[in-house]
Coordinates of C-alpha atoms in Angstrom, one line a residue:
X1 CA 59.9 -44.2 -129.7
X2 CA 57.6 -42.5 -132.1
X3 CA 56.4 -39.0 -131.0
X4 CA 52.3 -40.3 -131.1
X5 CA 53.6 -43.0 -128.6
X6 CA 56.3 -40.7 -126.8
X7 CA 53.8 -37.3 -126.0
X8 CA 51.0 -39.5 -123.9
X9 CA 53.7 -41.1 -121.8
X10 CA 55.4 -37.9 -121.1
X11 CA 51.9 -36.4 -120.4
X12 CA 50.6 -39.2 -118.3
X13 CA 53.9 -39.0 -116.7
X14 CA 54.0 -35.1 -116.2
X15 CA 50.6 -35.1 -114.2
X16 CA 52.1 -37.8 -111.2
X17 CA 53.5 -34.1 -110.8
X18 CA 50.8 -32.4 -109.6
X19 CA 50.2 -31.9 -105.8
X20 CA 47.3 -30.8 -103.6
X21 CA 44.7 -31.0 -106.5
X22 CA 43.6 -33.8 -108.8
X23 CA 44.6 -33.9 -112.4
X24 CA 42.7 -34.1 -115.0
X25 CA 43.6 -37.3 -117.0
X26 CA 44.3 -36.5 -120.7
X27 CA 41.7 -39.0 -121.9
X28 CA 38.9 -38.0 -119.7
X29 CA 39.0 -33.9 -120.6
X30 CA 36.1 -32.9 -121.9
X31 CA 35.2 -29.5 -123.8
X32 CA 37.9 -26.2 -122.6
X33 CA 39.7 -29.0 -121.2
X34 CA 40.6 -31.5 -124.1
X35 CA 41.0 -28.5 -126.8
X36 CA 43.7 -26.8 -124.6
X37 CA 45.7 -30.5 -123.6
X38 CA 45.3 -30.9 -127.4
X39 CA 47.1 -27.0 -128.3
X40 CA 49.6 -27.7 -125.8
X41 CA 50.7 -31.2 -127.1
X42 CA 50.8 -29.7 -130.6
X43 CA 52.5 -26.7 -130.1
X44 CA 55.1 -27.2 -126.8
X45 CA 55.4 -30.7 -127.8
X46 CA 54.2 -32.3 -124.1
X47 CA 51.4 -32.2 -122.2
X48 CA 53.5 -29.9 -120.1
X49 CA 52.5 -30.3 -115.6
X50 CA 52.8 -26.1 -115.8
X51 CA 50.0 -25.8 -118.0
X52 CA 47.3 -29.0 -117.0
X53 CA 48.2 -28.1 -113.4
X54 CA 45.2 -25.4 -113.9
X55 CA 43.0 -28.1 -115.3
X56 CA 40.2 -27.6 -112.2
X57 CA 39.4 -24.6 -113.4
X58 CA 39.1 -24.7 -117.0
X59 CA 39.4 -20.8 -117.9
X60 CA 42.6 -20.2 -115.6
X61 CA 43.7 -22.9 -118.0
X62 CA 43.7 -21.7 -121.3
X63 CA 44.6 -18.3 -120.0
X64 CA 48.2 -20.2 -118.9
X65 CA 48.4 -21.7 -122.3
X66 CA 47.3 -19.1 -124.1
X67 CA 50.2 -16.6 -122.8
X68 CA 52.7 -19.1 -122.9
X69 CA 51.7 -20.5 -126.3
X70 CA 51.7 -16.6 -127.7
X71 CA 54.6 -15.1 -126.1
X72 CA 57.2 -18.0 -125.5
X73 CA 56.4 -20.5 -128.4
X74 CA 55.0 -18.5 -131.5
X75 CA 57.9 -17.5 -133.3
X76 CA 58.2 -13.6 -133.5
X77 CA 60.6 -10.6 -133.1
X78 CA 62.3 -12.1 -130.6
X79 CA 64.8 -15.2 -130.6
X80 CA 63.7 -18.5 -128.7
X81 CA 66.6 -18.5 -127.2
X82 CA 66.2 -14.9 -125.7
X83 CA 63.1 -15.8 -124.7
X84 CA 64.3 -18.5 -123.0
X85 CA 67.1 -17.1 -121.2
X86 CA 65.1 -14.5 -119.8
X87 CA 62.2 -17.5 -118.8
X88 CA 65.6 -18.7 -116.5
X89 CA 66.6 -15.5 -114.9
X90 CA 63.1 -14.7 -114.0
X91 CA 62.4 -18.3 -112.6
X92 CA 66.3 -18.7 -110.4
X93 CA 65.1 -14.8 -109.0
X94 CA 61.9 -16.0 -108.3
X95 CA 63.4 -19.6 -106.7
X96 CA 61.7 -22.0 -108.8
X97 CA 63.8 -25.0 -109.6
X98 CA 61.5 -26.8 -111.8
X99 CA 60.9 -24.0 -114.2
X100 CA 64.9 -22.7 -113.7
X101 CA 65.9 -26.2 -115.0
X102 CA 63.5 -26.8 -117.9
X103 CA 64.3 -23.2 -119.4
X104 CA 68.1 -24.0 -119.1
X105 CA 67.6 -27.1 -120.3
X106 CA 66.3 -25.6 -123.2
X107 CA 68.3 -22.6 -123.3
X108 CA 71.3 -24.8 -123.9
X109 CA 69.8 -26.8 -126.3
X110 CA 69.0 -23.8 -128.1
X111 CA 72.8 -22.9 -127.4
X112 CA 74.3 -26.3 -129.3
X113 CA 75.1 -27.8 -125.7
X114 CA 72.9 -30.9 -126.8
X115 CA 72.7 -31.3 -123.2
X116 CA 71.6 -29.6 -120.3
X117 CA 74.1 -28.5 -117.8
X118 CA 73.6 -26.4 -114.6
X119 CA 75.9 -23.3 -116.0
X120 CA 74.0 -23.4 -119.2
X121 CA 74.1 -20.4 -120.7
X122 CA 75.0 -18.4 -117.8
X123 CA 77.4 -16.2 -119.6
X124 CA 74.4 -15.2 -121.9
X125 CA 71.9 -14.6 -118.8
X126 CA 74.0 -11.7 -117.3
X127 CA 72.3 -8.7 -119.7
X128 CA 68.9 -9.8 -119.1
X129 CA 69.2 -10.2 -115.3
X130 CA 70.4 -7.1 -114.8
X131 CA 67.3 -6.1 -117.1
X132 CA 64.6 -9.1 -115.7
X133 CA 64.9 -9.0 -112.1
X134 CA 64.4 -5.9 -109.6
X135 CA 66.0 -7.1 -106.8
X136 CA 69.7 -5.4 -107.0
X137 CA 68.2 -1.7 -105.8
X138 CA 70.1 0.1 -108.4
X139 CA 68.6 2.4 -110.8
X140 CA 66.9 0.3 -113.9
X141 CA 68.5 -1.3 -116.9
X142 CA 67.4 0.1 -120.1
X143 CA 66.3 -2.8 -121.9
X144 CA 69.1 -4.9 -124.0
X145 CA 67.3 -5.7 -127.1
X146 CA 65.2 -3.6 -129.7
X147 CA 62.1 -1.9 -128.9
X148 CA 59.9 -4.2 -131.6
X149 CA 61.0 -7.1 -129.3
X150 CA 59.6 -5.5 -126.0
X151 CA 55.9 -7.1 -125.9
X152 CA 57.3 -10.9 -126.4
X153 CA 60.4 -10.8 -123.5
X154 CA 58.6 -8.7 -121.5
X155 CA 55.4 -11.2 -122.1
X156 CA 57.7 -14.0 -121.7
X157 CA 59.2 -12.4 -118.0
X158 CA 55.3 -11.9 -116.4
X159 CA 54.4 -14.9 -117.6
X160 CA 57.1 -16.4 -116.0
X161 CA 57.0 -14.7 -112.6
X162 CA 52.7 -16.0 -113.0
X163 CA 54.2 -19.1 -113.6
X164 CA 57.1 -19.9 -111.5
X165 CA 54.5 -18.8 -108.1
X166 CA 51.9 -21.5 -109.7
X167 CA 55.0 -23.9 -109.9
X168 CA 56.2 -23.5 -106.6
X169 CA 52.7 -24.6 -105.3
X170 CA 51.2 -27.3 -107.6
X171 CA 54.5 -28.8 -108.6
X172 CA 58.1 -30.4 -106.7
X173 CA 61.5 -29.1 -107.1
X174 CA 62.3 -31.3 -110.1
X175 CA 60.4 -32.2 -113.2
X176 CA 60.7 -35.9 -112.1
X177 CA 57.5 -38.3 -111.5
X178 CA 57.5 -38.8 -107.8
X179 CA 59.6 -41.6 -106.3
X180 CA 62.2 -41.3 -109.3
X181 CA 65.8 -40.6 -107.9
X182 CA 67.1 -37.4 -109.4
X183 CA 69.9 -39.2 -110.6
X184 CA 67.6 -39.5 -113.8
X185 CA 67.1 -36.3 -114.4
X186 CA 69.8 -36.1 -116.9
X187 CA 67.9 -38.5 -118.9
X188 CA 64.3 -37.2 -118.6
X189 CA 65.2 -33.4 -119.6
X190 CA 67.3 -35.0 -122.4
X191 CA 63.9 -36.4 -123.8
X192 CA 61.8 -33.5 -123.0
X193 CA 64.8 -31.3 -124.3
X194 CA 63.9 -33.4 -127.8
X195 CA 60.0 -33.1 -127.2
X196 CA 60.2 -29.4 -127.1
X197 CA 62.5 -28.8 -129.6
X198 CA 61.0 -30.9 -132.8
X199 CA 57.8 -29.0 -131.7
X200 CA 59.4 -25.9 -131.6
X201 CA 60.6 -26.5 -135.5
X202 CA 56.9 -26.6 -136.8
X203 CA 55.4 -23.7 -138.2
X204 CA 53.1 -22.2 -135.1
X205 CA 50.6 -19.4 -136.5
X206 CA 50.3 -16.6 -133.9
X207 CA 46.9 -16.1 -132.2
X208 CA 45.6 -20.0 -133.1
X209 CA 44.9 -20.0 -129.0
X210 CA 43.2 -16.5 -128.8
X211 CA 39.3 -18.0 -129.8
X212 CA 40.2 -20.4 -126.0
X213 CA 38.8 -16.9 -124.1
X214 CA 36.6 -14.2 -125.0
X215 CA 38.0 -10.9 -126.3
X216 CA 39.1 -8.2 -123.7
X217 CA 40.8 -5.1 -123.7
X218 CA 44.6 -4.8 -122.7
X219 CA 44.7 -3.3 -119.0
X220 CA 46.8 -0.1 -119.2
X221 CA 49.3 -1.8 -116.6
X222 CA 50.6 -4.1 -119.7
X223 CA 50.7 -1.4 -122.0
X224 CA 54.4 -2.9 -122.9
X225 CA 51.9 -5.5 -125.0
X226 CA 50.7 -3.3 -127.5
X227 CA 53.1 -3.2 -130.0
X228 CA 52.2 -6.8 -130.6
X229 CA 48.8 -7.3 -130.9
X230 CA 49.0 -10.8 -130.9
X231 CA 50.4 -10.6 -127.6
X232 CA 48.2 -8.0 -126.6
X233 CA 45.1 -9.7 -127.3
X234 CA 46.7 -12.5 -125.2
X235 CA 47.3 -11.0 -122.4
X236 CA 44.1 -8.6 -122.3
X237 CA 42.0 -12.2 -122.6
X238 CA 44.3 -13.8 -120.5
X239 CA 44.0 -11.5 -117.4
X240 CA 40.2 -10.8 -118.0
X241 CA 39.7 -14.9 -117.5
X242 CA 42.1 -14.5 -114.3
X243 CA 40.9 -11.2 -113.0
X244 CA 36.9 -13.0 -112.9
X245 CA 38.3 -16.1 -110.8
X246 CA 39.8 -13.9 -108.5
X247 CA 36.3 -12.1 -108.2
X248 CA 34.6 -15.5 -107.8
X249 CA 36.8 -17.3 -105.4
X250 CA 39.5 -14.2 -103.5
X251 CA 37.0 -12.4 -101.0
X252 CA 37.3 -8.9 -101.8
X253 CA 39.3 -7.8 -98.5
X254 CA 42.0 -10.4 -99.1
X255 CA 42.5 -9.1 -102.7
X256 CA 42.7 -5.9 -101.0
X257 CA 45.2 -6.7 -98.7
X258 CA 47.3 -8.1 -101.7
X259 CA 47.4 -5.1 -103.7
X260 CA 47.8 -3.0 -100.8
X261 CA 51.0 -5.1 -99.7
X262 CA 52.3 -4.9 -103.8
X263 CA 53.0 -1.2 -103.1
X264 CA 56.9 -0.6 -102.8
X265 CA 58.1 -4.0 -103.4
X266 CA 60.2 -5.1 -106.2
X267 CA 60.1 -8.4 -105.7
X268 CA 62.9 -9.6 -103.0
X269 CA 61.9 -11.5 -100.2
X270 CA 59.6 -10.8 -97.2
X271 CA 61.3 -13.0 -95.2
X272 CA 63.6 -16.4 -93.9
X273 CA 60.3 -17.7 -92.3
X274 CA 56.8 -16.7 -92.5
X275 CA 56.8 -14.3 -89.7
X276 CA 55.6 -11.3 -92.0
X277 CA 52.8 -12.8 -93.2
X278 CA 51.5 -13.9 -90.0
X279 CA 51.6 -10.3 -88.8
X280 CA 49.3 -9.6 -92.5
X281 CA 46.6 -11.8 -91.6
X282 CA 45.9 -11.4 -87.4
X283 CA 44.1 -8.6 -88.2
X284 CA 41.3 -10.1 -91.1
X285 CA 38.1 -12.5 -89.6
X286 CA 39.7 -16.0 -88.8
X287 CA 37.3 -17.6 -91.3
X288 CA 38.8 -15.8 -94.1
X289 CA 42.9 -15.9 -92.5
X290 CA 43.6 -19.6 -93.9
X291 CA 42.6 -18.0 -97.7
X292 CA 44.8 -14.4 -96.9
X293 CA 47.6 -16.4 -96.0
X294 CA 47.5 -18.6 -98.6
X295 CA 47.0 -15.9 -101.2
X296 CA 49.5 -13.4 -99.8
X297 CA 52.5 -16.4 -99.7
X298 CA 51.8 -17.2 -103.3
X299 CA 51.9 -13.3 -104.4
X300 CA 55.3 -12.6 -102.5
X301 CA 56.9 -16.5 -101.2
X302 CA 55.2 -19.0 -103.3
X303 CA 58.3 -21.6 -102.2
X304 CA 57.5 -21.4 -98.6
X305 CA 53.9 -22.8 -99.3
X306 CA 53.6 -26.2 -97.7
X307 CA 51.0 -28.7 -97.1
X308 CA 49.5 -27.2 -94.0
X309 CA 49.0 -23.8 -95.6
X310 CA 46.7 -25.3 -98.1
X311 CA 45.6 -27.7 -95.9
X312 CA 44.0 -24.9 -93.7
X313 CA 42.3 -24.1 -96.9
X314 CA 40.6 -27.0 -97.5
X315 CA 39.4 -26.6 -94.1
X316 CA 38.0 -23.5 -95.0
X317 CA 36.3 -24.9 -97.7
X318 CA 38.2 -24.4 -100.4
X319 CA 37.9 -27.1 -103.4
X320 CA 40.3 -27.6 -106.2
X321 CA 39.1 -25.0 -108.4
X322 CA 39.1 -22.3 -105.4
X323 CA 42.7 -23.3 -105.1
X324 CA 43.5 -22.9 -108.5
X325 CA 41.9 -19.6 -108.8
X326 CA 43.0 -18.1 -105.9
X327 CA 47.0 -19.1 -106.8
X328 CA 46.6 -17.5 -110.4
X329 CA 44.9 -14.7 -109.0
X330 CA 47.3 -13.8 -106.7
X331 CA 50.5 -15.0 -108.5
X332 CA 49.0 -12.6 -111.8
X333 CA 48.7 -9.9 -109.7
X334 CA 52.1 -10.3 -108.6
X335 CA 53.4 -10.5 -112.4
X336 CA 51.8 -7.6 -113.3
X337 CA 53.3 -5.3 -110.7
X338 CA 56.5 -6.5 -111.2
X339 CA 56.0 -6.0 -115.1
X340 CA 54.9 -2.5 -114.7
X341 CA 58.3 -1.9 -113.1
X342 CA 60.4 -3.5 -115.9
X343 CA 62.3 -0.4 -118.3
X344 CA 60.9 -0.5 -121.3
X345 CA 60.8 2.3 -124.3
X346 CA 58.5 4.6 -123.3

């Protein structure tokens, strides 16, 4: 199947996907919308469901694309295939399956498995593990790669931990279309596995995303970004466009209560159920607990969101954009405190 027959069927395909908001079609976006679908088919090679999943809110959206797109596609300092291996040790830490399987997937493509196998790779993995996650409690990994490389895999890992919480919400455990027996999985991440790689073989000009969002300035807490200033600019645009939805749609006590909670953790779990987060809430009015909860399981336990958690939202009042931006507020504020905590130089 040609790839202009093969990208709108995966696309159309990818956004069955999408739960608890509606998804923007690919041939009815309009404006922010259709210019970011277009990027993504371009340059990842399918409309992917972790990028149009942020479609409600048109900003939120090209921030996800535009810190994918500039740290994990644009070719750079850093080897796809790094990047990819850290994208899976961030995503099985953070217990995403969807994301853990697509980045193996194409971590043993990359590799010369030609086919994606659970163990992909996982000989490869074990440096940046030890360097990726936070969760062993020993004293931190100096980074195993050069110092020029630092702003794309640590770019690569807080996009990731953004990602794999926004996942874990919008998305199921698989990247199938629902009712399609995971017996075909095989199959399908053997043609997205093809999708993403003959993209990944064009020529992809860093910064083409950056005029998606106004410019910003880099926060200090992703100073790690500024030896690329590609990356950089990505990020400071990036979490200026995310930062604003938070102040629009997170009342200002529950992103309090987020930040607050961010101190001292590194990232393991709060929990087997969600006790802890229960005990979080009692104390904020009951009009605004549905939203705190919601927010809070995203930041620390995006997998034990459920239906009745966002549900409860709804109730509240919360539309698909407030969804949205409430998830990649919280989930980036997540991914930034657990980048300020990855060794780098300096």
């Amino acid at each position: 199947m040609p790839a202009s027959v093969l990208r709108p069927v995966l696309g159309a395909l990818g956004l069955t996907q999408i739960r608890y908001v509606d998804p923007v079609r690919r041939g009815r976006a309009s404006g922010l919308v259709a210019e970011v679908y277009r990027q993504v088919e371009r340059d990842f090679g399918v409309l992917a469901p972790p990028v149009a999943l942020h479609a409600p809110a048109p900003e939120v959206l090209a921030a996800a694309w535009m810190l994918l797109r500039e740290t994990l596609v644009v070719p750079g300092a850093a080897p796809r295939a790094a990047k990819e291996a850290v994208a899976t040790a961030v995503s099985l830490g953070n217990a995403c399956p969807y994301c853990a399987t697509i980045h193996n997937n194409a971590l043993g493509l990359l590799a010369g498995g030609g086919s994606a196998r659970p163990d992909a790779g996982a000989a490869a993995l074990e440096e940046v593990v030890n360097w990726a996650m936070l969760t062993d409690g020993g004293p931190p990994q100096p980074p195993p790669f050069p110092a020029v490389q630092t702003p794309e895999l640590a770019g690569v890992a807080v996009l990731l931990h953004y990602l794999n919480r926004m996942v874990n919400v919008f998305l199921r455990d698989m990247p199938l279309p629902p009712g399609v027996p995971e017996v075909a999985l095989p199959v399908v991440l053997r043609v997205l596995g093809w999708a993403m790689m003959s993209a990944a073989r064009r020529p992809h000009g860093p910064g083409l995303s950056l005029d998606l969002l106004p410019a910003a300035p880099l926060p200090a807490d992703l100073s790690w970004a500024a030896g690329n200033p590609t990356v950089a600019q990505a990020f400071g645009r990036a979490c200026a466009a995310i930062d604003e939805a938070g102040r629009r749609s997170v009342p200002e006590a529950v992103r309090d209560l987020v930040q607050v909670n961010l101190v001292g953790w590194r990232g393991g779990p709060r929990g087997i159920s969600r006790a802890w987060v229960e005990g979080l809430v009692e104390g904020m009015p009951e009009r605004q607990r549905p939203v705190a909860r919601f927010a809070l399981l995203v930041a620390f336990a995006s997998y034990q969101v459920d239906s009745a958690v966002v549900r409860d939202c709804r109730a509240a009042g919360a539309d698909a954009p407030t969804l949205v931006e409430v998830s990649a507020w919280s989930a980036m504020t997540a991914a930034r405190w657990l980048g300020v905590q990855l060794p780098t130089p300096g």
